[in-house]
PDB file of C-alpha atoms and ligand atoms in Angstrom:
ATOM      1  CA  UNK A 448     -16.088 -22.302  -8.717  1.00 79.00           C
ATOM      2  CA  UNK A 449     -17.890 -18.974  -8.928  1.00 84.00           C
ATOM      3  CA  UNK A 450     -15.742 -17.450  -6.207  1.00 84.00           C
ATOM      4  CA  UNK A 451     -12.520 -19.127  -7.264  1.00 79.00           C
ATOM      5  CA  UNK A 452     -10.982 -15.870  -8.473  1.00 74.00           C
ATOM      6  CA  UNK A 453     -11.962 -13.717  -5.504  1.00 73.00           C
ATOM      7  CA  UNK A 454      -8.553 -13.927  -3.943  1.00 69.00           C
ATOM      8  CA  UNK A 455      -6.957 -12.331  -6.974  1.00 71.00           C
ATOM      9  CA  UNK A 456      -9.446  -9.480  -7.024  1.00 67.00           C
ATOM     10  CA  UNK A 457      -9.381  -8.738  -3.340  1.00 64.00           C
ATOM     11  CA  UNK A 458      -8.742  -5.161  -2.367  1.00 73.00           C
ATOM     12  CA  UNK A 459      -5.377  -5.560  -0.775  1.00 80.00           C
ATOM     13  CA  UNK A 460      -4.180  -3.385   2.004  1.00 88.00           C
ATOM     14  CA  UNK A 461      -1.027  -3.595   4.006  1.00 90.00           C
ATOM     15  CA  UNK A 462       0.211  -1.729   6.994  1.00 91.00           C
ATOM     16  CA  UNK A 463       2.937   0.786   6.364  1.00 90.00           C
ATOM     17  CA  UNK A 464       6.013  -0.499   8.214  1.00 89.00           C
ATOM     18  CA  UNK A 465       7.178   3.053   8.624  1.00 90.00           C
ATOM     19  CA  UNK A 466       4.185   4.754  10.236  1.00 93.00           C
ATOM     20  CA  UNK A 467       1.637   1.938  10.679  1.00 94.00           C
ATOM     21  CA  UNK A 468      -1.158   3.413   8.583  1.00 94.00           C
ATOM     22  CA  UNK A 469      -2.989   1.323   5.998  1.00 92.00           C
ATOM     23  CA  UNK A 470      -1.749   1.582   2.453  1.00 91.00           C
ATOM     24  CA  UNK A 471      -1.756  -0.356  -0.776  1.00 88.00           C
ATOM     25  CA  UNK A 472       1.234  -2.558  -1.495  1.00 85.00           C
ATOM     26  CA  UNK A 473       3.655  -0.975  -3.966  1.00 83.00           C
ATOM     27  CA  UNK A 474       1.852   2.336  -3.543  1.00 87.00           C
ATOM     28  CA  UNK A 475       3.269   5.234  -1.623  1.00 90.00           C
ATOM     29  CA  UNK A 476       1.975   5.645   1.910  1.00 90.00           C
ATOM     30  CA  UNK A 477      -0.220   8.722   2.147  1.00 90.00           C
ATOM     31  CA  UNK A 478       1.072   9.540   5.576  1.00 91.00           C
ATOM     32  CA  UNK A 479       4.814   9.278   5.181  1.00 91.00           C
ATOM     33  CA  UNK A 480       5.494   8.526   1.514  1.00 89.00           C
ATOM     34  CA  UNK A 481       7.012   5.135   2.244  1.00 88.00           C
ATOM     35  CA  UNK A 482       6.823   2.631  -0.609  1.00 85.00           C
ATOM     36  CA  UNK A 483       9.274  -0.162   0.148  1.00 81.00           C
ATOM     37  CA  UNK A 484      12.766  -0.547   1.616  1.00 83.00           C
ATOM     38  CA  UNK A 485      15.024   1.762  -0.344  1.00 85.00           C
ATOM     39  CA  UNK A 486      12.219   3.739  -1.945  1.00 85.00           C
ATOM     40  CA  UNK A 487      10.372   6.578  -0.328  1.00 84.00           C
ATOM     41  CA  UNK A 488       8.592   9.352  -2.158  1.00 84.00           C
ATOM     42  CA  UNK A 489       9.333  12.892  -1.127  1.00 80.00           C
ATOM     43  CA  UNK A 490       6.382  14.581   0.492  1.00 72.00           C
ATOM     44  CA  UNK A 491       5.664  18.254  -0.004  1.00 69.00           C
ATOM     45  CA  UNK A 492       6.477  18.999   3.597  1.00 61.00           C
ATOM     46  CA  UNK A 493       9.967  17.653   3.200  1.00 49.00           C
ATOM     47  CA  UNK A 494      12.571  19.233   5.425  1.00 54.00           C
TER      48      UNK A 494
HETATM   49 ZN1  LIG B1653       3.606   5.404   6.234  1.00 81.33          ZN
END
């Protein structure tokens, strides 16, 4: 029982579907600013 909650506290990381780098789910990708389909943060080097 002592590890029963580990899954909920795990440090999640997903691969950015846009550039492939590791990022946190629901957090903007540091490489490309991708968050989820339909939402992408503008990076400073935007053209
Ligand atoms: Zn990315």
